[in-house]
PDB file of C-alpha atoms and ligand atoms in Angstrom:
ATOM      1  CA  UNK A   1       0.000   0.000   0.000  1.00  0.00           C
ATOM      2  CA  UNK A   2       1.369   3.424  -0.914  1.00  0.00           C
ATOM      3  CA  UNK A   3       0.693   6.355   1.387  1.00  0.00           C
ATOM      4  CA  UNK A   4       0.653   9.958   0.267  1.00  0.00           C
ATOM      5  CA  UNK A   5       0.432  12.644   2.938  1.00  0.00           C
ATOM      6  CA  UNK A   6      -0.980  16.133   2.938  1.00  0.00           C
ATOM      7  CA  UNK A   7      -2.173  18.174   5.860  1.00  0.00           C
ATOM      8  CA  UNK A   8      -5.310  16.596   7.331  1.00  0.00           C
ATOM      9  CA  UNK A   9      -5.613  14.574   4.175  1.00  0.00           C
ATOM     10  CA  UNK A  10      -4.186  11.171   3.303  1.00  0.00           C
ATOM     11  CA  UNK A  11      -4.587   8.778   0.379  1.00  0.00           C
ATOM     12  CA  UNK A  12      -3.828   5.124  -0.252  1.00  0.00           C
ATOM     13  CA  UNK A  13      -3.829   2.944  -3.359  1.00  0.00           C
ATOM     14  CA  UNK A  14      -5.779  -0.330  -3.262  1.00  0.00           C
ATOM     15  CA  UNK A  15      -4.584  -2.919  -5.818  1.00  0.00           C
ATOM     16  CA  UNK A  16      -6.656  -5.529  -7.658  1.00  0.00           C
ATOM     17  CA  UNK A  17      -5.763  -9.244  -7.523  1.00  0.00           C
ATOM     18  CA  UNK A  18      -5.855 -12.282  -9.742  1.00  0.00           C
ATOM     19  CA  UNK A  19      -6.239 -15.870  -8.486  1.00  0.00           C
ATOM     20  CA  UNK A  20      -3.743 -18.101 -10.308  1.00  0.00           C
ATOM     21  CA  UNK A  21      -5.010 -21.086  -8.338  1.00  0.00           C
ATOM     22  CA  UNK A  22      -8.271 -21.616  -6.451  1.00  0.00           C
ATOM     23  CA  UNK A  23      -9.199 -25.075  -5.194  1.00  0.00           C
ATOM     24  CA  UNK A  24     -12.428 -25.645  -3.277  1.00  0.00           C
ATOM     25  CA  UNK A  25     -11.724 -28.391  -0.735  1.00  0.00           C
ATOM     26  CA  UNK A  26     -15.178 -28.747   0.825  1.00  0.00           C
ATOM     27  CA  UNK A  27     -18.125 -27.068   2.487  1.00  0.00           C
ATOM     28  CA  UNK A  28     -17.822 -26.054   6.138  1.00  0.00           C
ATOM     29  CA  UNK A  29     -20.438 -26.098   8.878  1.00  0.00           C
ATOM     30  CA  UNK A  30     -20.442 -22.260   8.961  1.00  0.00           C
ATOM     31  CA  UNK A  31     -21.628 -22.162   5.336  1.00  0.00           C
ATOM     32  CA  UNK A  32     -18.266 -21.070   3.919  1.00  0.00           C
ATOM     33  CA  UNK A  33     -16.054 -23.247   1.749  1.00  0.00           C
ATOM     34  CA  UNK A  34     -12.631 -24.429   2.774  1.00  0.00           C
ATOM     35  CA  UNK A  35     -10.217 -23.465   0.061  1.00  0.00           C
ATOM     36  CA  UNK A  36      -6.663 -23.073  -1.041  1.00  0.00           C
ATOM     37  CA  UNK A  37      -5.928 -20.144  -3.314  1.00  0.00           C
ATOM     38  CA  UNK A  38      -2.870 -18.384  -4.667  1.00  0.00           C
ATOM     39  CA  UNK A  39      -3.407 -14.695  -5.226  1.00  0.00           C
ATOM     40  CA  UNK A  40      -1.159 -12.084  -6.797  1.00  0.00           C
ATOM     41  CA  UNK A  41      -1.874  -8.386  -6.522  1.00  0.00           C
ATOM     42  CA  UNK A  42      -1.595  -6.499  -9.802  1.00  0.00           C
ATOM     43  CA  UNK A  43      -0.915  -2.933 -10.868  1.00  0.00           C
ATOM     44  CA  UNK A  44      -4.511  -1.807 -11.292  1.00  0.00           C
ATOM     45  CA  UNK A  45      -5.583   0.397  -8.362  1.00  0.00           C
ATOM     46  CA  UNK A  46      -8.497   2.131  -6.740  1.00  0.00           C
ATOM     47  CA  UNK A  47      -7.516   5.182  -4.673  1.00  0.00           C
ATOM     48  CA  UNK A  48      -9.022   5.973  -1.295  1.00  0.00           C
ATOM     49  CA  UNK A  49      -8.672   9.419   0.255  1.00  0.00           C
ATOM     50  CA  UNK A  50      -9.602  10.511   3.757  1.00  0.00           C
ATOM     51  CA  UNK A  51     -10.298  14.055   4.932  1.00  0.00           C
ATOM     52  CA  UNK A  52     -11.213  15.304   8.357  1.00  0.00           C
ATOM     53  CA  UNK A  53     -14.989  15.489   8.541  1.00  0.00           C
ATOM     54  CA  UNK A  54     -16.958  18.402   9.960  1.00  0.00           C
ATOM     55  CA  UNK A  55     -18.998  16.007  12.113  1.00  0.00           C
ATOM     56  CA  UNK A  56     -18.873  12.535  13.645  1.00  0.00           C
ATOM     57  CA  UNK A  57     -20.326  11.072  10.443  1.00  0.00           C
ATOM     58  CA  UNK A  58     -18.563   8.602   8.141  1.00  0.00           C
ATOM     59  CA  UNK A  59     -19.294   9.852   4.640  1.00  0.00           C
ATOM     60  CA  UNK A  60     -18.255   8.289   1.340  1.00  0.00           C
ATOM     61  CA  UNK A  61     -18.329   9.586  -2.216  1.00  0.00           C
ATOM     62  CA  UNK A  62     -17.421   7.309  -5.154  1.00  0.00           C
ATOM     63  CA  UNK A  63     -15.893   8.563  -8.395  1.00  0.00           C
ATOM     64  CA  UNK A  64     -15.128   6.946 -11.726  1.00  0.00           C
ATOM     65  CA  UNK A  65     -11.360   7.322 -12.095  1.00  0.00           C
ATOM     66  CA  UNK A  66     -11.079   5.358 -15.284  1.00  0.00           C
ATOM     67  CA  UNK A  67     -13.300   2.340 -14.858  1.00  0.00           C
ATOM     68  CA  UNK A  68     -13.035   0.524 -18.156  1.00  0.00           C
ATOM     69  CA  UNK A  69     -15.688   1.607 -20.656  1.00  0.00           C
ATOM     70  CA  UNK A  70     -18.706  -0.624 -21.190  1.00  0.00           C
ATOM     71  CA  UNK A  71     -21.310  -2.190 -18.973  1.00  0.00           C
ATOM     72  CA  UNK A  72     -18.759  -2.921 -16.253  1.00  0.00           C
ATOM     73  CA  UNK A  73     -18.567   0.823 -15.682  1.00  0.00           C
ATOM     74  CA  UNK A  74     -20.739   0.855 -12.576  1.00  0.00           C
ATOM     75  CA  UNK A  75     -19.894   2.675  -9.369  1.00  0.00           C
ATOM     76  CA  UNK A  76     -20.354   0.884  -6.046  1.00  0.00           C
ATOM     77  CA  UNK A  77     -22.917   2.180  -3.503  1.00  0.00           C
ATOM     78  CA  UNK A  78     -21.698   4.986  -1.252  1.00  0.00           C
ATOM     79  CA  UNK A  79     -23.585   3.752   1.824  1.00  0.00           C
ATOM     80  CA  UNK A  80     -23.287   0.822   4.267  1.00  0.00           C
ATOM     81  CA  UNK A  81     -23.572  -1.465   1.236  1.00  0.00           C
ATOM     82  CA  UNK A  82     -19.964  -0.474   0.536  1.00  0.00           C
ATOM     83  CA  UNK A  83     -17.228  -2.368   2.380  1.00  0.00           C
ATOM     84  CA  UNK A  84     -15.353   0.921   2.853  1.00  0.00           C
ATOM     85  CA  UNK A  85     -18.135   2.270   5.073  1.00  0.00           C
ATOM     86  CA  UNK A  86     -18.426  -1.070   6.854  1.00  0.00           C
ATOM     87  CA  UNK A  87     -14.661  -1.136   7.492  1.00  0.00           C
ATOM     88  CA  UNK A  88     -14.711   2.401   8.935  1.00  0.00           C
ATOM     89  CA  UNK A  89     -17.701   1.500  11.121  1.00  0.00           C
ATOM     90  CA  UNK A  90     -16.001  -1.719  12.291  1.00  0.00           C
ATOM     91  CA  UNK A  91     -12.904   0.255  13.324  1.00  0.00           C
ATOM     92  CA  UNK A  92     -14.990   2.727  15.324  1.00  0.00           C
ATOM     93  CA  UNK A  93     -16.963  -0.053  16.998  1.00  0.00           C
ATOM     94  CA  UNK A  94     -13.797  -1.971  17.948  1.00  0.00           C
ATOM     95  CA  UNK A  95     -11.918   1.038  19.326  1.00  0.00           C
ATOM     96  CA  UNK A  96     -14.878   3.018  20.665  1.00  0.00           C
ATOM     97  CA  UNK A  97     -13.682   6.252  19.001  1.00  0.00           C
ATOM     98  CA  UNK A  98     -16.305   8.622  17.627  1.00  0.00           C
ATOM     99  CA  UNK A  99     -14.204  10.408  14.969  1.00  0.00           C
ATOM    100  CA  UNK A 100     -15.848  11.292  11.699  1.00  0.00           C
ATOM    101  CA  UNK A 101     -14.241  11.134   8.283  1.00  0.00           C
ATOM    102  CA  UNK A 102     -14.961  12.164   4.710  1.00  0.00           C
ATOM    103  CA  UNK A 103     -13.860   9.362   2.410  1.00  0.00           C
ATOM    104  CA  UNK A 104     -13.482   9.543  -1.353  1.00  0.00           C
ATOM    105  CA  UNK A 105     -13.107   6.381  -3.396  1.00  0.00           C
ATOM    106  CA  UNK A 106     -11.730   6.693  -6.932  1.00  0.00           C
ATOM    107  CA  UNK A 107     -12.662   3.482  -8.740  1.00  0.00           C
ATOM    108  CA  UNK A 108     -10.659   1.840 -11.498  1.00  0.00           C
ATOM    109  CA  UNK A 109     -11.190  -1.840 -10.601  1.00  0.00           C
ATOM    110  CA  UNK A 110     -14.372  -3.254 -12.193  1.00  0.00           C
ATOM    111  CA  UNK A 111     -17.051  -4.567  -9.807  1.00  0.00           C
ATOM    112  CA  UNK A 112     -18.387  -8.135  -9.455  1.00  0.00           C
ATOM    113  CA  UNK A 113     -15.359  -9.171 -11.439  1.00  0.00           C
ATOM    114  CA  UNK A 114     -13.362 -11.546  -9.206  1.00  0.00           C
ATOM    115  CA  UNK A 115     -10.624  -8.897  -9.026  1.00  0.00           C
ATOM    116  CA  UNK A 116     -10.996  -8.186  -5.302  1.00  0.00           C
ATOM    117  CA  UNK A 117     -11.789  -4.473  -5.685  1.00  0.00           C
ATOM    118  CA  UNK A 118     -14.245  -4.245  -2.787  1.00  0.00           C
ATOM    119  CA  UNK A 119     -12.016  -6.336  -0.498  1.00  0.00           C
ATOM    120  CA  UNK A 120      -8.947  -4.270  -1.360  1.00  0.00           C
ATOM    121  CA  UNK A 121     -10.869  -1.037  -0.717  1.00  0.00           C
ATOM    122  CA  UNK A 122     -11.879  -2.411   2.705  1.00  0.00           C
ATOM    123  CA  UNK A 123      -8.286  -3.289   3.617  1.00  0.00           C
ATOM    124  CA  UNK A 124      -7.154   0.145   2.419  1.00  0.00           C
ATOM    125  CA  UNK A 125      -9.769   1.728   4.693  1.00  0.00           C
ATOM    126  CA  UNK A 126      -8.497  -0.173   7.738  1.00  0.00           C
ATOM    127  CA  UNK A 127      -4.865   0.785   7.037  1.00  0.00           C
ATOM    128  CA  UNK A 128      -5.687   4.381   6.190  1.00  0.00           C
ATOM    129  CA  UNK A 129      -7.957   5.106   9.152  1.00  0.00           C
ATOM    130  CA  UNK A 130      -5.650   3.296  11.584  1.00  0.00           C
ATOM    131  CA  UNK A 131      -3.143   6.042  10.735  1.00  0.00           C
ATOM    132  CA  UNK A 132      -5.544   8.896  10.080  1.00  0.00           C
ATOM    133  CA  UNK A 133      -7.302   8.419  13.416  1.00  0.00           C
ATOM    134  CA  UNK A 134      -4.016   7.482  15.226  1.00  0.00           C
ATOM    135  CA  UNK A 135      -5.559   4.252  16.486  1.00  0.00           C
ATOM    136  CA  UNK A 136      -2.293   2.315  16.583  1.00  0.00           C
ATOM    137  CA  UNK A 137      -3.988  -1.060  16.161  1.00  0.00           C
ATOM    138  CA  UNK A 138      -1.633  -4.010  15.713  1.00  0.00           C
ATOM    139  CA  UNK A 139      -1.449  -6.139  12.563  1.00  0.00           C
ATOM    140  CA  UNK A 140      -3.232  -8.934  14.459  1.00  0.00           C
ATOM    141  CA  UNK A 141      -6.116  -6.648  15.420  1.00  0.00           C
ATOM    142  CA  UNK A 142      -6.436  -5.307  11.872  1.00  0.00           C
ATOM    143  CA  UNK A 143      -6.317  -8.858  10.541  1.00  0.00           C
ATOM    144  CA  UNK A 144      -9.175  -9.888  12.814  1.00  0.00           C
ATOM    145  CA  UNK A 145     -11.293  -6.924  11.681  1.00  0.00           C
ATOM    146  CA  UNK A 146     -10.385  -7.639   8.041  1.00  0.00           C
ATOM    147  CA  UNK A 147     -11.460 -11.285   8.275  1.00  0.00           C
ATOM    148  CA  UNK A 148     -14.792 -10.132   9.723  1.00  0.00           C
ATOM    149  CA  UNK A 149     -15.364  -7.938   6.671  1.00  0.00           C
ATOM    150  CA  UNK A 150     -14.678 -10.591   4.019  1.00  0.00           C
ATOM    151  CA  UNK A 151     -12.587 -13.641   3.216  1.00  0.00           C
ATOM    152  CA  UNK A 152     -10.263 -11.806   0.782  1.00  0.00           C
ATOM    153  CA  UNK A 153      -9.737  -8.682   2.895  1.00  0.00           C
ATOM    154  CA  UNK A 154      -6.776 -10.025   5.000  1.00  0.00           C
ATOM    155  CA  UNK A 155      -4.725 -10.709   1.842  1.00  0.00           C
ATOM    156  CA  UNK A 156      -4.840  -7.012   0.947  1.00  0.00           C
ATOM    157  CA  UNK A 157      -3.806  -5.925   4.452  1.00  0.00           C
ATOM    158  CA  UNK A 158      -0.373  -7.465   4.148  1.00  0.00           C
ATOM    159  CA  UNK A 159       2.490  -5.940   2.221  1.00  0.00           C
ATOM    160  CA  UNK A 160       3.022  -9.220   0.325  1.00  0.00           C
ATOM    161  CA  UNK A 161       2.225  -8.904  -3.362  1.00  0.00           C
ATOM    162  CA  UNK A 162       1.450 -12.644  -3.548  1.00  0.00           C
ATOM    163  CA  UNK A 163       0.245 -15.219  -1.047  1.00  0.00           C
ATOM    164  CA  UNK A 164      -1.060 -18.720  -0.625  1.00  0.00           C
ATOM    165  CA  UNK A 165      -4.352 -18.337   1.258  1.00  0.00           C
ATOM    166  CA  UNK A 166      -6.154 -21.080   3.138  1.00  0.00           C
ATOM    167  CA  UNK A 167      -9.151 -21.549   5.436  1.00  0.00           C
ATOM    168  CA  UNK A 168     -11.933 -19.509   3.882  1.00  0.00           C
ATOM    169  CA  UNK A 169      -9.149 -17.359   2.396  1.00  0.00           C
ATOM    170  CA  UNK A 170      -8.123 -15.481   5.529  1.00  0.00           C
ATOM    171  CA  UNK A 171      -5.071 -17.582   6.519  1.00  0.00           C
ATOM    172  CA  UNK A 172      -2.213 -15.956   4.640  1.00  0.00           C
ATOM    173  CA  UNK A 173       1.183 -17.361   3.723  1.00  0.00           C
ATOM    174  CA  UNK A 174       3.120 -14.600   1.908  1.00  0.00           C
ATOM    175  CA  UNK A 175       5.022 -15.559  -1.192  1.00  0.00           C
ATOM    176  CA  UNK A 176       7.824 -13.833  -3.069  1.00  0.00           C
ATOM    177  CA  UNK A 177       7.584 -13.997  -6.841  1.00  0.00           C
ATOM    178  CA  UNK A 178      10.611 -12.617  -8.589  1.00  0.00           C
ATOM    179  CA  UNK A 179       9.508 -12.817 -12.196  1.00  0.00           C
ATOM    180  CA  UNK A 180       7.177 -10.355 -13.836  1.00  0.00           C
ATOM    181  CA  UNK A 181       3.957 -12.004 -15.019  1.00  0.00           C
ATOM    182  CA  UNK A 182       2.061 -10.294 -17.849  1.00  0.00           C
ATOM    183  CA  UNK A 183      -1.711 -10.632 -18.063  1.00  0.00           C
ATOM    184  CA  UNK A 184      -4.436  -9.602 -20.445  1.00  0.00           C
ATOM    185  CA  UNK A 185      -7.751  -9.408 -18.564  1.00  0.00           C
ATOM    186  CA  UNK A 186     -11.315  -9.251 -19.872  1.00  0.00           C
ATOM    187  CA  UNK A 187     -14.278  -8.388 -17.700  1.00  0.00           C
ATOM    188  CA  UNK A 188     -17.362  -9.351 -19.735  1.00  0.00           C
ATOM    189  CA  UNK A 189     -20.457  -7.156 -19.760  1.00  0.00           C
ATOM    190  CA  UNK A 190     -22.101  -9.143 -16.978  1.00  0.00           C
ATOM    191  CA  UNK A 191     -20.666  -9.879 -13.531  1.00  0.00           C
ATOM    192  CA  UNK A 192     -21.150 -12.713 -11.041  1.00  0.00           C
ATOM    193  CA  UNK A 193     -22.158 -12.734  -7.354  1.00  0.00           C
ATOM    194  CA  UNK A 194     -19.579 -14.562  -5.221  1.00  0.00           C
ATOM    195  CA  UNK A 195     -22.121 -16.245  -2.912  1.00  0.00           C
ATOM    196  CA  UNK A 196     -24.049 -17.675  -5.852  1.00  0.00           C
ATOM    197  CA  UNK A 197     -20.967 -19.088  -7.558  1.00  0.00           C
ATOM    198  CA  UNK A 198     -19.861 -20.781  -4.315  1.00  0.00           C
ATOM    199  CA  UNK A 199     -23.374 -22.172  -3.822  1.00  0.00           C
ATOM    200  CA  UNK A 200     -23.054 -24.068  -7.119  1.00  0.00           C
ATOM    201  CA  UNK A 201     -19.482 -25.257  -6.488  1.00  0.00           C
ATOM    202  CA  UNK A 202     -18.484 -28.862  -5.799  1.00  0.00           C
ATOM    203  CA  UNK A 203     -15.178 -29.791  -4.146  1.00  0.00           C
ATOM    204  CA  UNK A 204     -12.390 -30.261  -6.655  1.00  0.00           C
ATOM    205  CA  UNK A 205     -10.749 -33.618  -7.252  1.00  0.00           C
ATOM    206  CA  UNK A 206      -7.669 -32.203  -8.968  1.00  0.00           C
ATOM    207  CA  UNK A 207      -4.372 -33.534  -7.676  1.00  0.00           C
ATOM    208  CA  UNK A 208      -2.893 -30.042  -8.005  1.00  0.00           C
ATOM    209  CA  UNK A 209      -2.276 -28.029  -4.839  1.00  0.00           C
ATOM    210  CA  UNK A 210      -1.466 -24.432  -4.082  1.00  0.00           C
ATOM    211  CA  UNK A 211       1.975 -25.634  -3.046  1.00  0.00           C
ATOM    212  CA  UNK A 212       2.587 -26.920  -6.621  1.00  0.00           C
ATOM    213  CA  UNK A 213       1.711 -23.484  -7.977  1.00  0.00           C
ATOM    214  CA  UNK A 214       3.813 -21.732  -5.332  1.00  0.00           C
ATOM    215  CA  UNK A 215       6.810 -23.957  -6.175  1.00  0.00           C
ATOM    216  CA  UNK A 216       6.467 -23.250  -9.908  1.00  0.00           C
ATOM    217  CA  UNK A 217       6.353 -19.515  -9.236  1.00  0.00           C
ATOM    218  CA  UNK A 218       9.286 -19.629  -6.826  1.00  0.00           C
ATOM    219  CA  UNK A 219      11.337 -21.389  -9.513  1.00  0.00           C
ATOM    220  CA  UNK A 220      10.318 -18.734 -12.032  1.00  0.00           C
ATOM    221  CA  UNK A 221       9.109 -21.450 -14.417  1.00  0.00           C
ATOM    222  CA  UNK A 222       6.308 -20.161 -16.639  1.00  0.00           C
ATOM    223  CA  UNK A 223       5.794 -23.621 -18.210  1.00  0.00           C
ATOM    224  CA  UNK A 224       5.184 -25.205 -14.781  1.00  0.00           C
ATOM    225  CA  UNK A 225       3.068 -22.262 -13.619  1.00  0.00           C
ATOM    226  CA  UNK A 226       0.752 -22.751 -16.587  1.00  0.00           C
ATOM    227  CA  UNK A 227       0.272 -26.457 -15.788  1.00  0.00           C
ATOM    228  CA  UNK A 228      -0.808 -25.499 -12.251  1.00  0.00           C
ATOM    229  CA  UNK A 229      -3.494 -22.977 -13.280  1.00  0.00           C
ATOM    230  CA  UNK A 230      -6.761 -24.144 -11.718  1.00  0.00           C
ATOM    231  CA  UNK A 231     -10.017 -22.599 -10.539  1.00  0.00           C
ATOM    232  CA  UNK A 232     -12.749 -24.884  -9.153  1.00  0.00           C
ATOM    233  CA  UNK A 233     -15.209 -21.977  -9.379  1.00  0.00           C
ATOM    234  CA  UNK A 234     -14.836 -21.689 -13.126  1.00  0.00           C
ATOM    235  CA  UNK A 235     -17.155 -24.581 -13.953  1.00  0.00           C
ATOM    236  CA  UNK A 236     -20.137 -23.273 -11.892  1.00  0.00           C
ATOM    237  CA  UNK A 237     -19.379 -19.708 -13.097  1.00  0.00           C
ATOM    238  CA  UNK A 238     -19.571 -20.847 -16.722  1.00  0.00           C
ATOM    239  CA  UNK A 239     -22.976 -22.424 -16.044  1.00  0.00           C
ATOM    240  CA  UNK A 240     -24.242 -19.247 -14.336  1.00  0.00           C
ATOM    241  CA  UNK A 241     -22.766 -16.839 -16.872  1.00  0.00           C
ATOM    242  CA  UNK A 242     -22.366 -18.082 -20.456  1.00  0.00           C
ATOM    243  CA  UNK A 243     -20.105 -15.108 -21.199  1.00  0.00           C
ATOM    244  CA  UNK A 244     -17.399 -16.794 -19.112  1.00  0.00           C
ATOM    245  CA  UNK A 245     -17.597 -19.961 -21.229  1.00  0.00           C
ATOM    246  CA  UNK A 246     -17.448 -17.742 -24.332  1.00  0.00           C
ATOM    247  CA  UNK A 247     -14.293 -16.090 -23.031  1.00  0.00           C
ATOM    248  CA  UNK A 248     -12.660 -19.449 -22.311  1.00  0.00           C
ATOM    249  CA  UNK A 249     -13.306 -20.564 -25.897  1.00  0.00           C
ATOM    250  CA  UNK A 250     -11.950 -17.293 -27.241  1.00  0.00           C
ATOM    251  CA  UNK A 251      -8.819 -17.363 -25.049  1.00  0.00           C
ATOM    252  CA  UNK A 252      -8.189 -21.019 -25.991  1.00  0.00           C
ATOM    253  CA  UNK A 253      -7.818 -19.990 -29.640  1.00  0.00           C
ATOM    254  CA  UNK A 254      -4.909 -17.619 -28.851  1.00  0.00           C
ATOM    255  CA  UNK A 255      -1.267 -18.615 -28.468  1.00  0.00           C
ATOM    256  CA  UNK A 256      -1.284 -17.753 -24.762  1.00  0.00           C
ATOM    257  CA  UNK A 257       0.921 -19.445 -22.181  1.00  0.00           C
ATOM    258  CA  UNK A 258      -2.280 -20.151 -20.210  1.00  0.00           C
ATOM    259  CA  UNK A 259      -5.691 -18.766 -19.241  1.00  0.00           C
ATOM    260  CA  UNK A 260      -8.160 -18.920 -16.335  1.00  0.00           C
ATOM    261  CA  UNK A 261     -11.106 -17.204 -14.677  1.00  0.00           C
ATOM    262  CA  UNK A 262     -10.138 -15.107 -11.632  1.00  0.00           C
ATOM    263  CA  UNK A 263     -11.783 -15.758  -8.249  1.00  0.00           C
ATOM    264  CA  UNK A 264     -15.544 -16.152  -8.517  1.00  0.00           C
ATOM    265  CA  UNK A 265     -15.539 -14.361 -11.879  1.00  0.00           C
ATOM    266  CA  UNK A 266     -16.576 -13.008 -14.155  1.00  0.00           C
ATOM    267  CA  UNK A 267     -13.140 -11.683 -15.201  1.00  0.00           C
ATOM    268  CA  UNK A 268     -11.005 -13.931 -17.341  1.00  0.00           C
ATOM    269  CA  UNK A 269      -7.247 -13.586 -17.754  1.00  0.00           C
ATOM    270  CA  UNK A 270      -4.602 -14.781 -20.133  1.00  0.00           C
ATOM    271  CA  UNK A 271      -1.093 -15.403 -18.861  1.00  0.00           C
ATOM    272  CA  UNK A 272       1.126 -14.039 -21.633  1.00  0.00           C
ATOM    273  CA  UNK A 273       4.715 -14.720 -22.668  1.00  0.00           C
ATOM    274  CA  UNK A 274       5.558 -10.997 -22.682  1.00  0.00           C
ATOM    275  CA  UNK A 275       4.006  -7.568 -22.179  1.00  0.00           C
ATOM    276  CA  UNK A 276       4.159  -7.147 -25.935  1.00  0.00           C
ATOM    277  CA  UNK A 277       1.951 -10.206 -26.388  1.00  0.00           C
ATOM    278  CA  UNK A 278      -0.447  -8.947 -23.691  1.00  0.00           C
ATOM    279  CA  UNK A 279      -0.805  -5.593 -25.485  1.00  0.00           C
ATOM    280  CA  UNK A 280      -1.264  -7.300 -28.848  1.00  0.00           C
ATOM    281  CA  UNK A 281      -4.006  -9.594 -27.508  1.00  0.00           C
ATOM    282  CA  UNK A 282      -5.685  -6.712 -25.659  1.00  0.00           C
ATOM    283  CA  UNK A 283      -6.055  -4.847 -28.962  1.00  0.00           C
ATOM    284  CA  UNK A 284      -7.491  -7.967 -30.563  1.00  0.00           C
ATOM    285  CA  UNK A 285      -9.961  -8.580 -27.684  1.00  0.00           C
ATOM    286  CA  UNK A 286     -11.074  -4.947 -27.759  1.00  0.00           C
ATOM    287  CA  UNK A 287     -11.749  -5.197 -31.486  1.00  0.00           C
ATOM    288  CA  UNK A 288     -13.761  -8.376 -30.852  1.00  0.00           C
ATOM    289  CA  UNK A 289     -15.825  -6.470 -28.221  1.00  0.00           C
ATOM    290  CA  UNK A 290     -15.409  -9.193 -25.599  1.00  0.00           C
ATOM    291  CA  UNK A 291     -15.877  -6.747 -22.714  1.00  0.00           C
ATOM    292  CA  UNK A 292     -13.646  -4.387 -20.757  1.00  0.00           C
ATOM    293  CA  UNK A 293     -10.041  -5.251 -21.579  1.00  0.00           C
ATOM    294  CA  UNK A 294      -6.842  -4.261 -19.808  1.00  0.00           C
ATOM    295  CA  UNK A 295      -3.215  -5.316 -19.502  1.00  0.00           C
ATOM    296  CA  UNK A 296      -1.646  -5.715 -16.081  1.00  0.00           C
ATOM    297  CA  UNK A 297       1.326  -7.287 -14.255  1.00  0.00           C
ATOM    298  CA  UNK A 298       1.987  -8.637 -10.792  1.00  0.00           C
ATOM    299  CA  UNK A 299       3.474  -6.127  -8.376  1.00  0.00           C
ATOM    300  CA  UNK A 300       7.129  -6.667  -7.406  1.00  0.00           C
TER     301      UNK A 300
HETATM  302  O1  C5P B   1     -16.228 -13.652   2.691  1.00  0.00           O
HETATM  303  P1  C5P B   1     -17.055 -12.938   1.700  1.00  0.00           P
HETATM  304  O2  C5P B   1     -18.108 -12.070   2.348  1.00  0.00           O
HETATM  305  O3  C5P B   1     -16.291 -12.199   0.665  1.00  0.00           O
HETATM  306  O4  C5P B   1     -17.843 -14.067   0.920  1.00  0.00           O
HETATM  307  C1  C5P B   1     -18.989 -13.812   0.155  1.00  0.00           C
HETATM  308  C2  C5P B   1     -19.776 -15.102   0.055  1.00  0.00           C
HETATM  309  O5  C5P B   1     -19.036 -16.053  -0.706  1.00  0.00           O
HETATM  310  C3  C5P B   1     -20.025 -15.766   1.389  1.00  0.00           C
HETATM  311  O6  C5P B   1     -21.202 -15.295   1.968  1.00  0.00           O
HETATM  312  C4  C5P B   1     -20.123 -17.227   1.024  1.00  0.00           C
HETATM  313  O7  C5P B   1     -21.421 -17.506   0.537  1.00  0.00           O
HETATM  314  C5  C5P B   1     -19.173 -17.350  -0.149  1.00  0.00           C
HETATM  315  N1  C5P B   1     -17.855 -17.865   0.267  1.00  0.00           N
HETATM  316  C6  C5P B   1     -17.705 -19.203   0.560  1.00  0.00           C
HETATM  317  N2  C5P B   1     -16.491 -19.682   0.950  1.00  0.00           N
HETATM  318  C7  C5P B   1     -15.423 -18.872   1.005  1.00  0.00           C
HETATM  319  C8  C5P B   1     -15.547 -17.501   0.695  1.00  0.00           C
HETATM  320  C9  C5P B   1     -16.776 -17.028   0.320  1.00  0.00           C
HETATM  321  O8  C5P B   1     -18.668 -19.976   0.517  1.00  0.00           O
HETATM  322  N3  C5P B   1     -14.234 -19.385   1.349  1.00  0.00           N
END
């Protein structure tokens, strides 16, 4: 997370993520699914800014800061339906402070896309307000609040740009990836709701594990990384949203190193051999009007 300071005003960038591996292991008694996922954060960011409020209210305004054109260009709600507001409220409840804040969220990460935008915004809120309000909460306390807000939120709290995540996603094992991975990403016109995709998921019987993927990445072996690409949620997502199946067919016809749906969808990414290839394919996908298209890389 990158902090930028001004007087009584502070901003933080919230990155998107891609899941290179997501294996559903089984359903738990609390309704969540036990999983193993490998996430990398990428260089597409929302920006969150905090200003001292005039009152004790938590206010939020959302702005389009370059959401990709097309139907994915939807702003999130600016009320308690937004994880940013819920994160600020959770911090106040936990600490008992009554400070207000004026928050501004500049959105670039498409919504309902499996790119972790809402979760990353929530983590950014916790980190930002912990400093802005001088709360001095520990990493462990922030982690506990993050896990209460959503399964993916703890990943974005850490400074690691990649991690193997277990449990319902909140148990984080940071990972160092030295090579630069180049992706072309398409978010089709329609999104997917995470809860619904999980509801239709069955445990995977693949022999692949997150550890296989982590080992391939640690070795810097693109060929092995590609073999380990897996997402158990892709099959139910394709049934719920035919656009995802259409994207898979389209990506399969390209000379990509590999391709996969991210998270619970509906975004689909190609793992490219170079940035040049990613840019070339992005132009082709834009011309084919597959959806919102962008090129991104993992963060160092
Ligand atoms: O944790 P989060 O609120 O982001 O999850 C949204 C929904 O996705 C949950 O309510 C649950 O239905 C589903 N989910 C799941 N297992 C997970 C993570 C999410 O079933 N590990």
